[in-house]
Coordinates of C-alpha atoms and ligand atoms in Angstrom, one line a residue:
X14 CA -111.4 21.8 7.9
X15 CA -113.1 18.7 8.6
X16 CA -115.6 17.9 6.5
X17 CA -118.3 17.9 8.9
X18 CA -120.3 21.3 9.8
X19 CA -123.6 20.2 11.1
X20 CA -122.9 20.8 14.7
X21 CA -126.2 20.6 16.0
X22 CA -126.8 17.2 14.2
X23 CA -123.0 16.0 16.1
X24 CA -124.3 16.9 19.3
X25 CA -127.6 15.2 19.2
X26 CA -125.6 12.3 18.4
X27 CA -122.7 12.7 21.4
X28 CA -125.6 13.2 23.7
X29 CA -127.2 10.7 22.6
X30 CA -124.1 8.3 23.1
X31 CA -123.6 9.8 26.1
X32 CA -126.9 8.3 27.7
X33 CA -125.9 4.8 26.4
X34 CA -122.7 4.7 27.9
X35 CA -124.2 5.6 31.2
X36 CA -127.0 3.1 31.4
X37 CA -124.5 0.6 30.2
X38 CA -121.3 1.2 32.6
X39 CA -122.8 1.5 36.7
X40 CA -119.9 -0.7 38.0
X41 CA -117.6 1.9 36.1
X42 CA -119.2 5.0 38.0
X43 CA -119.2 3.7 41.4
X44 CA -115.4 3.1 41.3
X45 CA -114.8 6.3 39.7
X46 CA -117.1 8.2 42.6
X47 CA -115.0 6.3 44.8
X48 CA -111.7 7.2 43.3
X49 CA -112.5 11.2 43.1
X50 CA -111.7 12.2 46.7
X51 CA -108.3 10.7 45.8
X52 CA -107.5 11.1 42.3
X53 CA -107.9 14.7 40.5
X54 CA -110.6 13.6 38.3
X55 CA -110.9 10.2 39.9
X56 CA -107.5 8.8 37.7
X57 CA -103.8 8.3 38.5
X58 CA -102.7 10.1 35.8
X59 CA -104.8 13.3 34.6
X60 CA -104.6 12.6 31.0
X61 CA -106.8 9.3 31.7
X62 CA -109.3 11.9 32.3
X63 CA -109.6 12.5 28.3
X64 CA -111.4 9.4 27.2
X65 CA -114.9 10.4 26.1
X66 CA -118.0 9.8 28.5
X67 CA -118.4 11.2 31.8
X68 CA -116.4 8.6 33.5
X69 CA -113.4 6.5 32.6
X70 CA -114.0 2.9 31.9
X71 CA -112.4 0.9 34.8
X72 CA -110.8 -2.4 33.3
X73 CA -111.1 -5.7 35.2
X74 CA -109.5 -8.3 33.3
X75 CA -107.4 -8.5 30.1
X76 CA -105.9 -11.4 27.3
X77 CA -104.4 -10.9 24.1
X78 CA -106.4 -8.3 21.9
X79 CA -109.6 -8.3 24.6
X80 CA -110.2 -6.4 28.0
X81 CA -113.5 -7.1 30.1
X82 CA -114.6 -4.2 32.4
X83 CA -116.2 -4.3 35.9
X84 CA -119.6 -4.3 34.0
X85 CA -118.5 -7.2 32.2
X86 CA -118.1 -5.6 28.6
X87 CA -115.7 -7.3 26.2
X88 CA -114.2 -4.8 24.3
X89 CA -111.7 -5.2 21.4
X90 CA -108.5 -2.8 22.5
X91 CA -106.8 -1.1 19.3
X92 CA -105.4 1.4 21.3
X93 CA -103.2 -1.4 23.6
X94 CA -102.1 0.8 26.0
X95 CA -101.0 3.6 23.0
X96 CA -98.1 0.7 22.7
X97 CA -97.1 -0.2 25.8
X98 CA -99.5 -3.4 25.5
X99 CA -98.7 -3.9 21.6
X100 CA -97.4 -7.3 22.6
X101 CA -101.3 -7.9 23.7
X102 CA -102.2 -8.1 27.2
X103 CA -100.4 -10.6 29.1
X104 CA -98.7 -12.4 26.7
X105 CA -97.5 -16.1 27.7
X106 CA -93.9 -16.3 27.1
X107 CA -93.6 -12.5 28.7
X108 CA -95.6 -13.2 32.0
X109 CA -93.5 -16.3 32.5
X110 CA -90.0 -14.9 32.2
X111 CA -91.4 -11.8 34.3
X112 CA -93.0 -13.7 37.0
X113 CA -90.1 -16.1 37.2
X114 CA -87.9 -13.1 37.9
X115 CA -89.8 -11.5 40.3
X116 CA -89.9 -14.7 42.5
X117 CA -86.4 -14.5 41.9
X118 CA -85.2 -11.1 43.2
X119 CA -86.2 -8.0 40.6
X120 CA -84.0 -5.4 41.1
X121 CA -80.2 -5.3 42.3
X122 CA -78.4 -2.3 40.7
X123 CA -76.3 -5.2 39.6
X124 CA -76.4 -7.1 35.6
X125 CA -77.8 -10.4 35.4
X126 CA -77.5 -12.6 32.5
X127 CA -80.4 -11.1 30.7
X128 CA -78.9 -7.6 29.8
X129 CA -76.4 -8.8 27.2
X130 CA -78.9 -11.4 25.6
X131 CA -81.3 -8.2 25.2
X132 CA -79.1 -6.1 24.3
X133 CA -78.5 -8.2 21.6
X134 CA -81.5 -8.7 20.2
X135 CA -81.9 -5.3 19.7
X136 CA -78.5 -5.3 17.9
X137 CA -80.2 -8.2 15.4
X138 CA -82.9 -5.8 15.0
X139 CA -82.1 -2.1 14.8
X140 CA -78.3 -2.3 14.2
X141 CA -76.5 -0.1 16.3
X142 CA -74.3 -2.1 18.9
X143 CA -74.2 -0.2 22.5
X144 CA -77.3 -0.2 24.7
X145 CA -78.2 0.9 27.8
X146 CA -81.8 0.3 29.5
X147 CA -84.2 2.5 31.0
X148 CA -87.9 3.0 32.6
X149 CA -89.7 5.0 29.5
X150 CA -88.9 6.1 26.2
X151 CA -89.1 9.4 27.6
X152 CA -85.6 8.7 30.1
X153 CA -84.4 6.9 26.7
X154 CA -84.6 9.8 25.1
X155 CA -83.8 12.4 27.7
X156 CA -80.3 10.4 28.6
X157 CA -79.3 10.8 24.7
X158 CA -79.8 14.5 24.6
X159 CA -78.0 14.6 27.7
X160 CA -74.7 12.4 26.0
X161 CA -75.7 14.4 23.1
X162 CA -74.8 17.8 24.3
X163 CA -71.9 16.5 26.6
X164 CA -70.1 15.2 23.4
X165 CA -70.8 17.9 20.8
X166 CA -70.3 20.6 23.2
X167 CA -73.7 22.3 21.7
X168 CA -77.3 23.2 23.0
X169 CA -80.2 23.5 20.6
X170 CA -82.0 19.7 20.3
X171 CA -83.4 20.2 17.0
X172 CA -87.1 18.2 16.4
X173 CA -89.6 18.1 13.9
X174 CA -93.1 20.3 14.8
X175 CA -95.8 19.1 16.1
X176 CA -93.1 15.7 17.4
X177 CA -94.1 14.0 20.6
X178 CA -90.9 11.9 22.3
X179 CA -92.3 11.8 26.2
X180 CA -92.5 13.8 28.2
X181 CA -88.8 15.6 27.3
X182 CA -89.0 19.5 27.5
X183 CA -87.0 20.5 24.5
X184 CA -89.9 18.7 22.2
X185 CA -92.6 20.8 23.6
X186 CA -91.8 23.3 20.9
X187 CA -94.1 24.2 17.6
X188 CA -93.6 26.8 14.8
X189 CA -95.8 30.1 14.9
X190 CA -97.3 31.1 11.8
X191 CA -93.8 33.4 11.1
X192 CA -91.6 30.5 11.8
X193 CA -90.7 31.3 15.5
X194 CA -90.0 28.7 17.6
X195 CA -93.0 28.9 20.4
X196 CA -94.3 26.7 23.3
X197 CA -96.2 23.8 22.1
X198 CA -100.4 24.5 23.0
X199 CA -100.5 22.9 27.0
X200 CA -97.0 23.0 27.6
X201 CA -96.7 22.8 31.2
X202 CA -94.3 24.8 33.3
X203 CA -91.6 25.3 30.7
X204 CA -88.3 25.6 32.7
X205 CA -87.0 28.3 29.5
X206 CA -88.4 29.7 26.7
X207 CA -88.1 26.5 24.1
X208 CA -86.7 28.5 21.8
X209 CA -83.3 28.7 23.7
X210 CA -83.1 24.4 23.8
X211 CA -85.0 23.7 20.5
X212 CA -85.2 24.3 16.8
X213 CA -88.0 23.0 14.7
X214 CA -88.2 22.4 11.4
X215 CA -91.8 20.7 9.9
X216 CA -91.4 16.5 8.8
X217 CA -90.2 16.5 5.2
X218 CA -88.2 20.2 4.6
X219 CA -85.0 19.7 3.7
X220 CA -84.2 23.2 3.0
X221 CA -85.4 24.3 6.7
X222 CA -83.6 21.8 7.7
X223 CA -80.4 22.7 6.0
X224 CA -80.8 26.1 7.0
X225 CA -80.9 25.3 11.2
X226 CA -77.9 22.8 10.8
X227 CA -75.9 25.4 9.4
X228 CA -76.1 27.5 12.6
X229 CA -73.8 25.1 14.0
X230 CA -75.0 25.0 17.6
X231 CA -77.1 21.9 17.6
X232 CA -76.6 19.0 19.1
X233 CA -79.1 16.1 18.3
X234 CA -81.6 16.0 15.9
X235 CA -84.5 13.5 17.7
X236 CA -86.8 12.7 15.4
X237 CA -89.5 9.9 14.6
X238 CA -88.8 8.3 11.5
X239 CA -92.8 9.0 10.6
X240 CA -94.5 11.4 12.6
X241 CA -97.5 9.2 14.9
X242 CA -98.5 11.2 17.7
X243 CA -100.5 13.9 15.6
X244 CA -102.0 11.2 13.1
X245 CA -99.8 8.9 10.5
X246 CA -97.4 11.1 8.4
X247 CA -94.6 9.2 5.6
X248 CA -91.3 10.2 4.6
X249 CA -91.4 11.5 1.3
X250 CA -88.9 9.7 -1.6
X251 CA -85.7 10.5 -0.7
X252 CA -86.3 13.1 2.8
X253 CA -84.1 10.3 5.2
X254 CA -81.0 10.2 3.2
X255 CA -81.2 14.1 3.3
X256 CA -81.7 14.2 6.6
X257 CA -78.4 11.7 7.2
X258 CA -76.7 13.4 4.6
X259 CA -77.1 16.7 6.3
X260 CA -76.4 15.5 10.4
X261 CA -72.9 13.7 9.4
X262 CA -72.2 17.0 7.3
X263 CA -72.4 19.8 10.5
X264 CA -71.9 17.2 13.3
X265 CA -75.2 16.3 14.4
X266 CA -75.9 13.2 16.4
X267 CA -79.1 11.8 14.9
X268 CA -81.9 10.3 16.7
X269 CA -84.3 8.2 15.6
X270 CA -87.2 7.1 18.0
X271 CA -88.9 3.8 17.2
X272 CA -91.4 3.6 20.3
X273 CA -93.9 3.6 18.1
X274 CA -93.1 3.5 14.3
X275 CA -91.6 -0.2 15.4
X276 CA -95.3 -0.6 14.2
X277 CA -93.4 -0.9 10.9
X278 CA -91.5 -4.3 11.6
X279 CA -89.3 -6.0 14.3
X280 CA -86.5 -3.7 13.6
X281 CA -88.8 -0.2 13.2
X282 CA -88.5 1.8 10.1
X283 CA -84.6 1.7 10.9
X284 CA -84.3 -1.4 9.2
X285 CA -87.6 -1.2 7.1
X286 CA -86.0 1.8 5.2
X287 CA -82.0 0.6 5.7
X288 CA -81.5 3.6 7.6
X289 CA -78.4 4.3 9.6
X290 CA -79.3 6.4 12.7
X291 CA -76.2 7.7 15.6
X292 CA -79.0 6.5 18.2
X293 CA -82.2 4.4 18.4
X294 CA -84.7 4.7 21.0
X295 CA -87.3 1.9 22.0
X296 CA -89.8 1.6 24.7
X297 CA -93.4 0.9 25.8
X298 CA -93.6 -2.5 23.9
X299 CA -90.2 -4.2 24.4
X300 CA -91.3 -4.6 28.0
X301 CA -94.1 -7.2 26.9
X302 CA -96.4 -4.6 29.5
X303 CA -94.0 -3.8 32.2
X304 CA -91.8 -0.7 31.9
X305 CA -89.0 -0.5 30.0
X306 CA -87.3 1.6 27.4
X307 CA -83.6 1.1 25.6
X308 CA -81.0 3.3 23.8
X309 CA -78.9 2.2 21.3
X310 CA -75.7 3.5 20.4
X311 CA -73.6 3.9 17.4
X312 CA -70.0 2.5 18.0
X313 CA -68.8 5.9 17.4
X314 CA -71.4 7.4 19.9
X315 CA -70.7 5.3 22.6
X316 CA -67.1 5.6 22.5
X317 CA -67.1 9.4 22.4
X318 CA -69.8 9.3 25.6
X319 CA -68.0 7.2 27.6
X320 CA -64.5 8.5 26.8
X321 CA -66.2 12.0 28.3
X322 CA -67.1 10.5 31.7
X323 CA -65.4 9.7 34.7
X324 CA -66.3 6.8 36.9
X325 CA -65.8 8.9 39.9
X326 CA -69.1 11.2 38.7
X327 CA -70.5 8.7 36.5
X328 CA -73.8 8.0 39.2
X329 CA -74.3 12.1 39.8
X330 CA -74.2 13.0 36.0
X331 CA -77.7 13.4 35.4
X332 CA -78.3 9.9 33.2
X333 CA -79.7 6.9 35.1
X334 CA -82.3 6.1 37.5
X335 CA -81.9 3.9 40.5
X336 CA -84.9 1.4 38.8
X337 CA -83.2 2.0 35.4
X338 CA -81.6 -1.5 33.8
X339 CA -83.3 -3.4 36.6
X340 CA -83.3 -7.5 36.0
X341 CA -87.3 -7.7 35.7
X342 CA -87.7 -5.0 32.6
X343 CA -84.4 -7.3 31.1
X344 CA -86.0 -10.3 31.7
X345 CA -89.2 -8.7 30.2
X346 CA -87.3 -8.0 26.7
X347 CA -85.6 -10.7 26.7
X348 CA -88.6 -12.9 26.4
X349 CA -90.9 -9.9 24.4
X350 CA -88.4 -10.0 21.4
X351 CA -86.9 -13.6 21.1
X352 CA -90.8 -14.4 22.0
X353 CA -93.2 -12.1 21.4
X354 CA -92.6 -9.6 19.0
X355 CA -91.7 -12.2 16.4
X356 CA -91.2 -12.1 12.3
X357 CA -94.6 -14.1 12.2
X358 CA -96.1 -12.0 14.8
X359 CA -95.3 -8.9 12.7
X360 CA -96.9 -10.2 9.7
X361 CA -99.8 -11.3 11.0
X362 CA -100.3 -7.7 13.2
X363 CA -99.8 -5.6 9.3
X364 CA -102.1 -8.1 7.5
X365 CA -104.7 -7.1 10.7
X366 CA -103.9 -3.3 10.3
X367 CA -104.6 -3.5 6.5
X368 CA -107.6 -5.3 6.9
X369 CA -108.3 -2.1 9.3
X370 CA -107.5 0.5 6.9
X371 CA -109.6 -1.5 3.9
X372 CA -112.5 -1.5 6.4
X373 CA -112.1 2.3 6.9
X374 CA -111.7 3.4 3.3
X375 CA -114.7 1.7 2.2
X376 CA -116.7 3.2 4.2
X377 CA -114.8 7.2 3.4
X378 CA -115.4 5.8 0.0
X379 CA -119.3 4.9 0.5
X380 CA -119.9 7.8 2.2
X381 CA -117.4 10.2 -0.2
X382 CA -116.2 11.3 3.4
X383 CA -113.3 14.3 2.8
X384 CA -110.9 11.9 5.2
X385 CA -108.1 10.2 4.8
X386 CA -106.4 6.7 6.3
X387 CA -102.4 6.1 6.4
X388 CA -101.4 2.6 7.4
X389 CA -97.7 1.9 9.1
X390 CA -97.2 -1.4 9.5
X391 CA -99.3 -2.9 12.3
X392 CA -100.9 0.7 12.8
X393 CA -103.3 2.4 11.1
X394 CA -105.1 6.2 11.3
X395 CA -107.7 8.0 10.0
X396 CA -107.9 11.9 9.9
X397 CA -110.6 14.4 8.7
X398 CA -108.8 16.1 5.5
X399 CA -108.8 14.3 2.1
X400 CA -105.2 13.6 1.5
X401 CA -102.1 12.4 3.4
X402 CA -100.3 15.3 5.0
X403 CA -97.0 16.0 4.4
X404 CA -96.4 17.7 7.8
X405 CA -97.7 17.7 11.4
X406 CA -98.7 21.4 11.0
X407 CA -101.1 20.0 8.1
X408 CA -101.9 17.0 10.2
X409 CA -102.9 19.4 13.5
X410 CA -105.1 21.9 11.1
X411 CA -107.4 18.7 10.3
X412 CA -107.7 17.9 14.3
X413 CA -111.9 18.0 15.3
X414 CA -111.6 17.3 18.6
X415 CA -115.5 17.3 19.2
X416 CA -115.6 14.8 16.1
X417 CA -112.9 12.2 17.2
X418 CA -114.7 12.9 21.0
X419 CA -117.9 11.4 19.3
X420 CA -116.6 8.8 17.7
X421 CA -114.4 7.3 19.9
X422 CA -117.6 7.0 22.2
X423 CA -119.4 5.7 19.3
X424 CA -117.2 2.8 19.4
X425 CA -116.4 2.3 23.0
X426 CA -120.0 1.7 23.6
X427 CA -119.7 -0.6 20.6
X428 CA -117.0 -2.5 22.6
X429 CA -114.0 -1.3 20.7
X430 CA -111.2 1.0 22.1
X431 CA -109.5 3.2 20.0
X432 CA -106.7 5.6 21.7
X433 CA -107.8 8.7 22.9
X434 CA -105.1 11.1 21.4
X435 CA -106.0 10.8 17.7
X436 CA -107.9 8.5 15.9
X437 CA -104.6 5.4 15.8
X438 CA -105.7 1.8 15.8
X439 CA -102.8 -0.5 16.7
X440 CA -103.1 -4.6 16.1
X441 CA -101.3 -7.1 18.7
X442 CA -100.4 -10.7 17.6
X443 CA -103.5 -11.8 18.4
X444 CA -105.9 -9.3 16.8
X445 CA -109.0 -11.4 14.9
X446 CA -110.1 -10.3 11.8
X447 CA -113.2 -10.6 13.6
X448 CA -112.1 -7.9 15.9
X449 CA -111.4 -5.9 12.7
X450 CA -114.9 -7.0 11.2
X451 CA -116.6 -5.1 14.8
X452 CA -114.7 -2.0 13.8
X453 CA -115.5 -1.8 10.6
X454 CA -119.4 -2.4 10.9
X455 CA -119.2 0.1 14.1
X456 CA -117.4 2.7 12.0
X457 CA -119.7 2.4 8.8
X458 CA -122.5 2.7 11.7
X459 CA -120.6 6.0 12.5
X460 CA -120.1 7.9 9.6
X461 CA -123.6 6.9 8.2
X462 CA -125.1 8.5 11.7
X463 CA -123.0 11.9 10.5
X464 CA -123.3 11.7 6.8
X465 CA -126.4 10.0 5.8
Ligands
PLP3 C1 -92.4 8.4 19.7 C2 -92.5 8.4 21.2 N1 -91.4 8.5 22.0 C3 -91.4 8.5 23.3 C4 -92.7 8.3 23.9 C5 -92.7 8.3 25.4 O1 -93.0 7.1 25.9 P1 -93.2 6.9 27.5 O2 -94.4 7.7 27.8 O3 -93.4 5.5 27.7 O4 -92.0 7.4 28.1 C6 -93.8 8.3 23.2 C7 -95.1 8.2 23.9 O5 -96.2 8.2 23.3 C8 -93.8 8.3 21.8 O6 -94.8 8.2 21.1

């Protein structure tokens, strides 16, 4: 339930956006005309094919919080690359430890200097003590359920519904509406039925939870520590020291992946709450824009993984990657978090994302809109239902994807870009509160062209 039922009325108004994004963005079309014969839909990946308007926007140049286009449109990016550019684009300190390397020699299947200095600044900052690098977030997470299993011996990865961790086929699972553990909507080319890799229980049931761990055949529980990939939803009082309490009682190696709630400060919500996680996973970001991803271990963890592998196998076991650990994405990290991703950076990025989520209430309040903003740290969302939900099954029963179609193209032909997935706005250190200031006017303009 959205709040909004005058469908006619929303698409006079997508239409009518429509038209303005096409007089506006000719340089955008040709490219994309150009791109089609090549590209299914005319992009390299398909799901760059779900930004509203009838072609993508193709980006020419980008700094800090800004992008121009090939029309020459500034825009103000709040979706920064869903992460990966949360550093904002190009970011000094990153691009000259990156480019040094690269002049240097990038990749060697051999350490340089870099991994151990990275490795501990993720230490400082999320407190386990073993890492080991990667591409994505996705291999970050696919190598732990992989040590996972080896070390407990069990199969089920247990995650919460309606998760997103990658592109990692036990987390394409959802709950039916008896409970049953089903293929997540758009899951493509399951390899098995989810149900024999995965339980799910929905964010903040401890009871379900309690009731899978007692079955005794999971491995890993992978879990954000606040669900952000189907809008903004919070722990409740007390649900992460059940959640510990409960994977140390029946053996369970718990996840926690930060690649996005790091929104929450320079050590994620691992060190904003004081929790105490068997693994950490962090990507997109740390990079300052190139790839990268990183797995933390537990002492425990890492003792009981490597004491299970033999050096003899250790290249064939199904964790790695030839480009995985390579001395650019270390020399990128290194420089992101002793640079970059910074204490002062962090507080300037939340004090942006508040100013974001003041902007949007107002005008949910002006407008007594039934919708609802959650703020986490330097990230902020809106969703069309009235109050915070407590799981992702309430948070996907409020998703309008005609509405959130509209108005992202509402604000993309206002020069803001919001990500296309949901309706997140993420601030980089250098996010104005002029920047903010655009999206609030442009999202006032919004709602008052719905609700008026
Ligand atoms: C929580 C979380 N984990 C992992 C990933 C995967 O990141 P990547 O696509 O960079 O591998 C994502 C991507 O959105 C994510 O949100």
């Amino acid at each position: 339930m959205t709040g909004f039922q005058d469908r006619d009325r929303l698409a006079e108004l997508w239409y009518r956006e429509i038209e303005v994004f096409r007089s506006a963005r000719p340089e955008s079309e040709k490219l994309w005309h150009a791109a089609v014969p090549h590209l299914p839909d005319g992009v390299p990946m398909l799901w760059m094919a779900k930004w509203p308007g009838p072609w993508p926007v193709f980006v020419k140049e980008a700094a800090g919080a800004h992008f121009t286009d090939v029309d020459g449109i500034d825009h103000v990016d709040l979706c920064l690359g869903d992460t990966g550019a949360m550093c904002g684009h190009a970011p000094p300190a990153s691009v000259a430890a990156i480019t040094k390397r690269l002049a240097t020699g990038s990749t060697f299947m051999l350490p340089t200097e870099d991994a151990a200095v990275a490795a501990q600044l993720l230490t400082d900052r999320f407190g386990v003590p073993s890492w080991q690098f990667t591409l994505s977030a996705t291999d970050a997470n696919r190598s732990l359920i992989r040590y996972a299993r080896h070390v407990t011996g069990r199969r089920r990865i247990l995650v919460h519904d309606y998760c997103y961790h990658g592109s990692v086929d036990e987390a394409f699972a959802t709950l039916d509406a008896t409970g049953a553990v089903v293929e997540r909507r758009g899951n493509i080319g399951a390899p098995v039925p989810p149900s024999e890799t995965t339980a799910v229980v929905p964010f903040n049931d401890v009871e379900a939870l309690e009731a899978v761990l007692r079955s005794g055949d999971v491995a890993a529980m992978l879990i954000e520590p606040a669900l952000t990939n189907i809008g903004i939803v919070l722990p409740e009082e007390g649900y992460h020291d059940a959640v510990r309490e409960l994977c140390s009682r029946y053996g369970v190696i718990l996840i926690i992946d930060e690649t996005h709630t790091i929104s929450a400060g320079p050590g994620g919500m691992t060190t904003a709450l004081g929790l105490s996680p068997d693994a950490v996973v962090v990507g997109k970001s740390i990079g300052g824009g190139i790839p990268a991803g990183a797995f933390g271990m537990s002492a425990e963890f890492a003792e009981r993984a490597r004491a299970s592998l033999d050096l003899e196998d250790i290249d064939v076991g199904g964790v790695g990657g030839t480009l995985a650990g390579n001395a650019l994405s270390l020399a990128g990290i290194r420089a992101t978090l002793s640079e970059v991703l910074t204490d002062e950076a962090f507080a300037s990025m939340t004090a942006r994302a508040t100013e974001w989520t003041v902007g949007v209430q107002s005008t949910i309040d002006e407008f007594s809109v039934p919708w609802q903003v959650t703020q986490l740290g330097a990230r902020s969302e809106y969703s069309f239902r009235a109050t915070a939900p407590r799981d992702g099954a309430e948070a996907a029963a409020a998703d309008d994807f005609e509405l959130q179609q509209y108005l992202h193209l509402h604000a993309l032909n206002r020069g803001i870009l919001i990500t296309p997935f949901h309706n997140m706005a993420l601030m980089c250190p250098t996010t104005s509160p002029d920047d903010i200031e655009r999206h609030t006017i442009a999202f006032r303009d919004a709602v008052s062209s719905l609700f008026r």
